[in-house]
Coordinates of C-alpha atoms in Angstrom, one line a residue:
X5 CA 70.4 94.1 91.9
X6 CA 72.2 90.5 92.9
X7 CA 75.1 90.1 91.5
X8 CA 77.3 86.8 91.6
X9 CA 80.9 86.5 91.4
X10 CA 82.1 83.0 91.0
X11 CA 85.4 81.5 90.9
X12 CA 86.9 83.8 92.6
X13 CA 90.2 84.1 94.8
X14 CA 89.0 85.8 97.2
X15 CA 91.7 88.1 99.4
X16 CA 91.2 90.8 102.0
X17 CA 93.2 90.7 105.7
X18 CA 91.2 87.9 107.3
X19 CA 91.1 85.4 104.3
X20 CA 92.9 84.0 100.7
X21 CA 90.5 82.0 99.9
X22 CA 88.9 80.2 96.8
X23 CA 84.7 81.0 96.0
X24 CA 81.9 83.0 95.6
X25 CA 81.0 86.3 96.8
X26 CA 77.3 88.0 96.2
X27 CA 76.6 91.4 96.2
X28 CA 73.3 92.8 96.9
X29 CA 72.7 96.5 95.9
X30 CA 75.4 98.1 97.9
X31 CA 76.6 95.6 100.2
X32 CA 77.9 92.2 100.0
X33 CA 75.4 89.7 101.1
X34 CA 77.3 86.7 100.7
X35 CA 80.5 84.8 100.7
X36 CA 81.4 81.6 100.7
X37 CA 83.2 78.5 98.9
X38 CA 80.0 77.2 97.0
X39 CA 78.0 79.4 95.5
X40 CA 74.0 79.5 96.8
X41 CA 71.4 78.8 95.2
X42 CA 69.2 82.1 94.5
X43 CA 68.1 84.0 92.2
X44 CA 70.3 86.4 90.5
X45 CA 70.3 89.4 88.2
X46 CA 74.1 88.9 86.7
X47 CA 77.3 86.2 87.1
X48 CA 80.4 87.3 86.7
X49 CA 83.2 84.4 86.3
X50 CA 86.0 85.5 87.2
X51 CA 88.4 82.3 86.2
X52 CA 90.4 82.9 89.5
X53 CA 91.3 86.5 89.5
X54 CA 91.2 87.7 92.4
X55 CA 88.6 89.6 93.9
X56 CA 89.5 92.4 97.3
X57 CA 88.0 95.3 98.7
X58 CA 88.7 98.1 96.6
X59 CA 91.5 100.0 97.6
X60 CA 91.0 103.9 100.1
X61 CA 93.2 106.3 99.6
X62 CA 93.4 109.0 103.2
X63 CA 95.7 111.1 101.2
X64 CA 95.2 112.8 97.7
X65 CA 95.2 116.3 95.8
X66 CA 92.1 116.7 93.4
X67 CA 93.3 120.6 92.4
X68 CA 89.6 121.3 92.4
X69 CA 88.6 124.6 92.7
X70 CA 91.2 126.5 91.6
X71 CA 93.4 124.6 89.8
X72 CA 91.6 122.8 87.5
X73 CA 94.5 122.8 84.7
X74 CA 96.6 120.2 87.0
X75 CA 93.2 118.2 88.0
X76 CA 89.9 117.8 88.2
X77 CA 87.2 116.2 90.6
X78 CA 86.2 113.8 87.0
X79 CA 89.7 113.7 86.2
X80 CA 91.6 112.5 89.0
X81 CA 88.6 110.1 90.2
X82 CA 88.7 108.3 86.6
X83 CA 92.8 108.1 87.3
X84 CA 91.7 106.7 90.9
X85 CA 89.5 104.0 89.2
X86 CA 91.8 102.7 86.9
X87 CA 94.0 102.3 89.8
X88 CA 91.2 99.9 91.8
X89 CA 90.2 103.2 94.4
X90 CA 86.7 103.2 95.9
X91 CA 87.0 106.1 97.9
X92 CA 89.4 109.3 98.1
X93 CA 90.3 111.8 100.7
X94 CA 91.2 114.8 99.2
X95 CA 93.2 117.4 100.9
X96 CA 92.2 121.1 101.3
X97 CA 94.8 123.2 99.4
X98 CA 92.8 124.0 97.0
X99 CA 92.0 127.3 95.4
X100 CA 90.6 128.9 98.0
X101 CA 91.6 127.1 100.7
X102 CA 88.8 124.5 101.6
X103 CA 88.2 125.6 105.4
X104 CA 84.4 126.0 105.9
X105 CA 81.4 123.7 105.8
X106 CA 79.8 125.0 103.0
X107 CA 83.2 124.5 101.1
X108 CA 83.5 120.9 102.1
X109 CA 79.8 120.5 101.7
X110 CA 79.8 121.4 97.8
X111 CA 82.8 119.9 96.7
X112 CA 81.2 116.6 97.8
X113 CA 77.9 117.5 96.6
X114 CA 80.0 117.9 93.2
X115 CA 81.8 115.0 93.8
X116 CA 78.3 112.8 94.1
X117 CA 77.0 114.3 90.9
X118 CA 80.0 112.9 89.3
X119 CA 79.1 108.6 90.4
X120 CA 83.0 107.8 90.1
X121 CA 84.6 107.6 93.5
X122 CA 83.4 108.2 97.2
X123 CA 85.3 111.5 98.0
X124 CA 86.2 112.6 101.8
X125 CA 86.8 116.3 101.6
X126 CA 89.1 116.9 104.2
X127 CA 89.4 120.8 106.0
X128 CA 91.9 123.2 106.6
X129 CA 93.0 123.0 110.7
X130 CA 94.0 126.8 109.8
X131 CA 92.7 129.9 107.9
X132 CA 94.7 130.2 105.0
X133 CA 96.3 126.7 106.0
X134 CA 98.5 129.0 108.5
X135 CA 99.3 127.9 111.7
X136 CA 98.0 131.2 113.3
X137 CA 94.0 131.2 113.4
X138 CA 91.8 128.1 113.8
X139 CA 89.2 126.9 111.9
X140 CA 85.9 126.1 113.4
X141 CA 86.4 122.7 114.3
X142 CA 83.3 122.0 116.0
X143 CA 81.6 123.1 113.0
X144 CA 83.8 121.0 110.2
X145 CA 84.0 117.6 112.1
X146 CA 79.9 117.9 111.3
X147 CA 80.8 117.6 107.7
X148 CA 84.2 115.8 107.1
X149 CA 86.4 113.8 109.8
X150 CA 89.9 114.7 108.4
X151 CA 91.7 118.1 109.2
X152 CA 94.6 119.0 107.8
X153 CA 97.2 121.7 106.9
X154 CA 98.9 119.5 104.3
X155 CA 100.6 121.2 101.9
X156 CA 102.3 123.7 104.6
X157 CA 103.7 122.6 107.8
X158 CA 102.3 123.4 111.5
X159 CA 105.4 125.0 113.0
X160 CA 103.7 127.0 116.4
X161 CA 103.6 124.2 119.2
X162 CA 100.6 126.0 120.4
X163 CA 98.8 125.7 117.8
X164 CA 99.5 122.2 117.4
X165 CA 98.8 121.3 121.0
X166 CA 95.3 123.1 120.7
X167 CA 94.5 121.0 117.5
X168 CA 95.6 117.7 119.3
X169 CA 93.1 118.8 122.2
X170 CA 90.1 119.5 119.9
X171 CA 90.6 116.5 118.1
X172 CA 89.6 114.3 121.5
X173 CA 86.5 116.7 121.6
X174 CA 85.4 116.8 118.3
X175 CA 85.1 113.6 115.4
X176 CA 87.8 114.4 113.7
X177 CA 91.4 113.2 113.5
X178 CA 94.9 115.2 112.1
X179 CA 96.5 114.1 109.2
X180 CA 100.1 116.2 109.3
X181 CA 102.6 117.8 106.8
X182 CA 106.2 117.2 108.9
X183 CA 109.0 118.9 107.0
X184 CA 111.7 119.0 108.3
X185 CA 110.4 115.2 108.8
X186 CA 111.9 114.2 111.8
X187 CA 112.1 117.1 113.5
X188 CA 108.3 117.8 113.8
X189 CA 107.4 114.4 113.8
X190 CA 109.4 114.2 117.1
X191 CA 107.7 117.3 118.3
X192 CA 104.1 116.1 117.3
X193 CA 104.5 113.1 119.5
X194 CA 105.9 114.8 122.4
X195 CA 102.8 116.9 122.0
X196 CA 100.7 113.5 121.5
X197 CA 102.1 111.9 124.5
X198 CA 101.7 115.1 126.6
X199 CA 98.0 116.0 125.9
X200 CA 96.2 113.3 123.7
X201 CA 94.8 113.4 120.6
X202 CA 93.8 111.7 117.3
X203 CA 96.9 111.6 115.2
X204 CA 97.8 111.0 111.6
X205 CA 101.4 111.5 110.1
X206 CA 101.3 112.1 106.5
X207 CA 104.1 110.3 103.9
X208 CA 106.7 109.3 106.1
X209 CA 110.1 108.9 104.4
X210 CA 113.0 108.6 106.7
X211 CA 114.3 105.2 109.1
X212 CA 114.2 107.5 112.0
X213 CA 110.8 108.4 111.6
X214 CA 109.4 104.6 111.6
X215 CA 111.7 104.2 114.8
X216 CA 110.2 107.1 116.5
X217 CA 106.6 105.8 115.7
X218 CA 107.5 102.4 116.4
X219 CA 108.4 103.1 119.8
X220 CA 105.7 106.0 120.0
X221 CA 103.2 103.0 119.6
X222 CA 105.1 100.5 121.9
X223 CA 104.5 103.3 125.0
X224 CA 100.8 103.0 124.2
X225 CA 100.4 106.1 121.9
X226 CA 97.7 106.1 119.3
X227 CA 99.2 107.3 116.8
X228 CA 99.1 106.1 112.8
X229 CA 101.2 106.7 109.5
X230 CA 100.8 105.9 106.2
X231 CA 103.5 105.5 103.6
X232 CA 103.3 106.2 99.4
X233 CA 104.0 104.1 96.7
X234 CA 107.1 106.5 95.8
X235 CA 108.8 106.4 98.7
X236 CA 108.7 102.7 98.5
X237 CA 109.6 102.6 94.8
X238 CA 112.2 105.4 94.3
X239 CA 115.6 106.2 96.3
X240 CA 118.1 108.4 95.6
X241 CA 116.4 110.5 93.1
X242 CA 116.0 114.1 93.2
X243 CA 113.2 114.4 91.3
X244 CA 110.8 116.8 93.4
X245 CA 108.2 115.7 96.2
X246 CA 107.5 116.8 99.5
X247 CA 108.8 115.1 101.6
X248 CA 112.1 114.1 98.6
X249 CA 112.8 110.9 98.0
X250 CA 115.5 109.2 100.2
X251 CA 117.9 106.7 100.6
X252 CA 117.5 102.6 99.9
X253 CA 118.1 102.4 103.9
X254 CA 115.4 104.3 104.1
X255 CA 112.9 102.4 101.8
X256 CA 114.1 99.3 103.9
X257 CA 113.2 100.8 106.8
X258 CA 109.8 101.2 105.4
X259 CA 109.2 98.2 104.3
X260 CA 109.8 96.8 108.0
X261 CA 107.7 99.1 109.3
X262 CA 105.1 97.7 107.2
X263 CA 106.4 94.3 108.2
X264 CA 106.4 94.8 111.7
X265 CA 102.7 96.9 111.9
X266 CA 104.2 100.6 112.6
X267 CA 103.1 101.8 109.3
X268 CA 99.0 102.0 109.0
X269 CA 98.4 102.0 105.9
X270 CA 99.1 102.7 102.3
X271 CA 98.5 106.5 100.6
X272 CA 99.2 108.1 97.3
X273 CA 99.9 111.6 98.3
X274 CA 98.4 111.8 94.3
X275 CA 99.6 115.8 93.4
X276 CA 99.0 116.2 90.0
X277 CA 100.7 119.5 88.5
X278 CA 101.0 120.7 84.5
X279 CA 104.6 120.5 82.9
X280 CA 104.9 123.9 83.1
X281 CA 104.7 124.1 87.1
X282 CA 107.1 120.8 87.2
X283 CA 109.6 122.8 85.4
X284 CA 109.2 125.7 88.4
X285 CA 110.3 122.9 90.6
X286 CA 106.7 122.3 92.4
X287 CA 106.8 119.1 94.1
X288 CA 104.6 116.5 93.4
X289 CA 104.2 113.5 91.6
X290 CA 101.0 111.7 89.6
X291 CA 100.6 108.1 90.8
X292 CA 97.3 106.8 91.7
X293 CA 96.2 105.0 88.6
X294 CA 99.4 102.8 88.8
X295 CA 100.1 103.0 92.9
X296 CA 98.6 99.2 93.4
X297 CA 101.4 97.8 91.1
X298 CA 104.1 99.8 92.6
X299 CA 102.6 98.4 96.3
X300 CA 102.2 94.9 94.9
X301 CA 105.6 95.1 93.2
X302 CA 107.4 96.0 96.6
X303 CA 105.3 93.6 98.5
X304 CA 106.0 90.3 96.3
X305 CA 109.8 91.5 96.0
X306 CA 109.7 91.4 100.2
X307 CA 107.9 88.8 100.8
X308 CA 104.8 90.5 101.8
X309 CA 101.5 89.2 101.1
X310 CA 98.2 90.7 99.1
X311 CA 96.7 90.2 102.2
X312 CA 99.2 92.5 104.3
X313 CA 98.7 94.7 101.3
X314 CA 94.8 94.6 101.4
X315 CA 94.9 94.9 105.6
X316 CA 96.9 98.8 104.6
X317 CA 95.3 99.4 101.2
X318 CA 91.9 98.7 102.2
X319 CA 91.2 97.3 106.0
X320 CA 93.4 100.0 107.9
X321 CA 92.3 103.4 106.1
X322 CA 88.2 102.2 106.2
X323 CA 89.2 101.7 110.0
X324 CA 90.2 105.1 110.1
X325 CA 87.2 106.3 108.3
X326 CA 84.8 104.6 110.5
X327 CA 83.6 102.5 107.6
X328 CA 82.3 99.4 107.4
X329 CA 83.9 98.5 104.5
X330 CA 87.3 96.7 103.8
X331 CA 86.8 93.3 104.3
X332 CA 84.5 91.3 102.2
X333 CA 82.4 90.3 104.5
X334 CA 78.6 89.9 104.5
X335 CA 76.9 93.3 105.4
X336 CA 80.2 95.9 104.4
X337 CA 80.3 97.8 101.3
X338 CA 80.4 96.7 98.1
X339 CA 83.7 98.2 97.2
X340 CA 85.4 95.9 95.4
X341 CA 88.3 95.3 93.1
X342 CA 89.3 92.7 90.9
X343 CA 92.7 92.5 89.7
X344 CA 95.1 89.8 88.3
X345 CA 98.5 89.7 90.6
X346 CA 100.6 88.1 87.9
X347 CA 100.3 90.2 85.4
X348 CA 103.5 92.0 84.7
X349 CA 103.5 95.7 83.0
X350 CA 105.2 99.0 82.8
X351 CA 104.1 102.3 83.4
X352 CA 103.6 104.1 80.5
X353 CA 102.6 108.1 80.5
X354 CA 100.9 107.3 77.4
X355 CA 98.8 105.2 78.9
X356 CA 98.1 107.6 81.9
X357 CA 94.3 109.3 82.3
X358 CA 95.2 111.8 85.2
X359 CA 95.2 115.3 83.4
X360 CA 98.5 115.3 84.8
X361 CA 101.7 112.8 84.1
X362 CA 104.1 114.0 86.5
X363 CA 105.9 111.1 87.1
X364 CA 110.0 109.7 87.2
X365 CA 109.0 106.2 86.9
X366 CA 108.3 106.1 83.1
X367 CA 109.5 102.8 82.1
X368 CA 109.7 101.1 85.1
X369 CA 108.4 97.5 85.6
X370 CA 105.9 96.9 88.0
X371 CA 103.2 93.8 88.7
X372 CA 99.6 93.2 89.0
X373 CA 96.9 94.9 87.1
X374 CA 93.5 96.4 88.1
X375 CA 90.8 94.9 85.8
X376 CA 87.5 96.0 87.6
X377 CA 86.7 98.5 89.9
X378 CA 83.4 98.1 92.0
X379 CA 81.9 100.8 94.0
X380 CA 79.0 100.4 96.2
X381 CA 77.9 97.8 93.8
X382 CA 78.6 99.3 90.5
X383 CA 81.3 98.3 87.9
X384 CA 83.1 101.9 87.6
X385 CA 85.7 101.0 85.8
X386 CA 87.1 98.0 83.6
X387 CA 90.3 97.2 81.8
X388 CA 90.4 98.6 78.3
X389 CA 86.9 100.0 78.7
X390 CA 87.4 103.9 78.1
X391 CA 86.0 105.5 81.2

């Protein structure tokens, strides 16, 4: 199916541009600032909205198996729609623990079945999500390129330094849990820097911590980080997530680090949990069906563009994933979002679709909204269509 998008603004890192862009079953075919003259199945006008690669998010919690009353696969894909995601990595604390093949296998088979969101399952790095026996690495980077232990922190060194090593053998790179933050961070690129690796630090949240990767990455490291929309949004807080939320020098310090290239890209850390477990004090927060107007928010309040936004929304994370996808460019994926930057809202947990609506930031303003989400070709999701 050809389908033509005209009048668009037309955003992603390497352009902001005014035109057309055609998609052709899966992948966009053409783009350009007249629009050419073939045959197509549908137009779409979209009177100047713009149009970017829909957005990737390395770092979620789907609850599924095993907790299904915080989340579901259906449920917290439909969230991730409404909030302009193409594709989700999920992490592997689930219920059990997702540390085989066959785990990973089926929850994306399930996932498929579902024709909402690309899902990455990611794997456990430990049994149990212990830092005491591997996982069979070899095995899982056939099936999924993200390990992880998130949810628990890797405290032996050895076993660190072993998953570091594996990571250069295998396809696979580390995404990390670092509490206390600065502490194992520090450790984890003294490891880096002493044996190698594929490296990924999870929600960073503290100025020190974007120092130590800025200069990690000025000695040559390859290391990444990603940041979440509440640790750009909320300071001095205590409402509960792992890692807390800090202080406004901290958010500043962030925000540099976006400014200035140390932080990779943008992720949710979406962790859904029922009102009952909230009021045990489990940590977590629901965000992913509003996280783009947080970002966008932040961004147009620091004079950062939806192109810098787009480059560690979109670009960065699909780099990470090996994907050629990001960028609307002829041949990539047709992931694609369309969304309306001046439109100014508030979030509402009325309003929210995640079976969960753990949030602090009832109430708050933020800008832009999402009114299509496109995967792979396909409108998944449009505003005030019920999903």
């Amino acid at each position: 199916m050809m389908i033509l998008y005209q009048n668009a603004r037309i955003v992603d890192r390497d352009q902001d541009t005014c035109g057309c862009v055609l998609t052709r079953e899966d992948q966009v075919y053409y783009v350009g600032t007249t629009c050419p003259k073939v045959p197509v199945d549908q137009v779409v006008d979209l009177a100047g909205k713009v149009l970017m690669p829909a957005f990737v998010d390395l770092h979620c919690h789907l609850r599924d198996p095993g907790y299904e009353y915080k989340e579901t696969l259906e449920t917290g894909m439909k969230a991730a729609l409404k909030g302009g995601y193409a594709t989700l990595c999920a992490m592997a604390n689930t219920n059990p623990v997702c540390e085989t093949p066959e785990m990973v296998l089926e929850i994306q088979r399930r996932a498929q079945g579902l024709n909402l969101c690309r899902l990455y399952q990611s794997a456990a790095a430990g049994v149990g999500l212990e830092d005491k026996v591997p996982t069979d690495y070899e095995a899982l980077s056939r099936v999924t390129p993200i390990l992880t232990n998130d949810g628990k922190t890797i405290f032996s060194d050895a076993f660190m330094e072993q998953l570091l090593l594996a990571s250069q053998k295998y396809p696979f790179f580390i995404s990390t849990h670092c509490q206390p933050e600065r502490q194992i961070v520090a450790r984890d690129l003294a490891l880096l820097e002493k044996v190698g690796g594929d490296l990924h630090v999870g929600h960073i949240s503290r100025a020190e911590t974007v120092e130590m990767i800025r200069q990690a990455k000025g000695r040559g490291l390859a290391v990444t980080c990603e940041v979440t929309p509440h640790h750009l949004f909320g300071y001095d807080c205590d409402y509960k997530v792992n890692p807390p939320l800090r202080r406004a020098v901290d958010v500043q310090a962030l925000i540099e680090g976006i400014k200035d290239g140390t932080v990779f890209c943008l992720a949710t850390d979406h962790a859904p949990h029922s009102p009952e477990d909230k009021a045990k004090g489990m940590a977590g927060i629901s965000n992913i069906e509003y996280a783009f107007q947080i970002y966008w928010k932040v961004f147009s309040e620091n004079g950062l563009s939806l192109q810098k936004l787009s480059e560690l929304n979109s670009c960065n994370p699909n780099l990470r994933l090996h994907r050629s996808a990001g960028l609307i460019r002829q041949g990539y994926a047709a992931d694609l979002v369309v969304v309306d930057p001046e439109a100014q809202d508030t979030i509402r947990v009325e309003d929210m679709i995640s079976k969960s609506k753990n949030t602090p930031f009832a109430g708050r303003s933020v800008r832009g909204r999402v009114l299509k989400t496109i995967v792979g070709g396909e409108v998944r999701y449009e505003y005030g269509c019920a999903l």
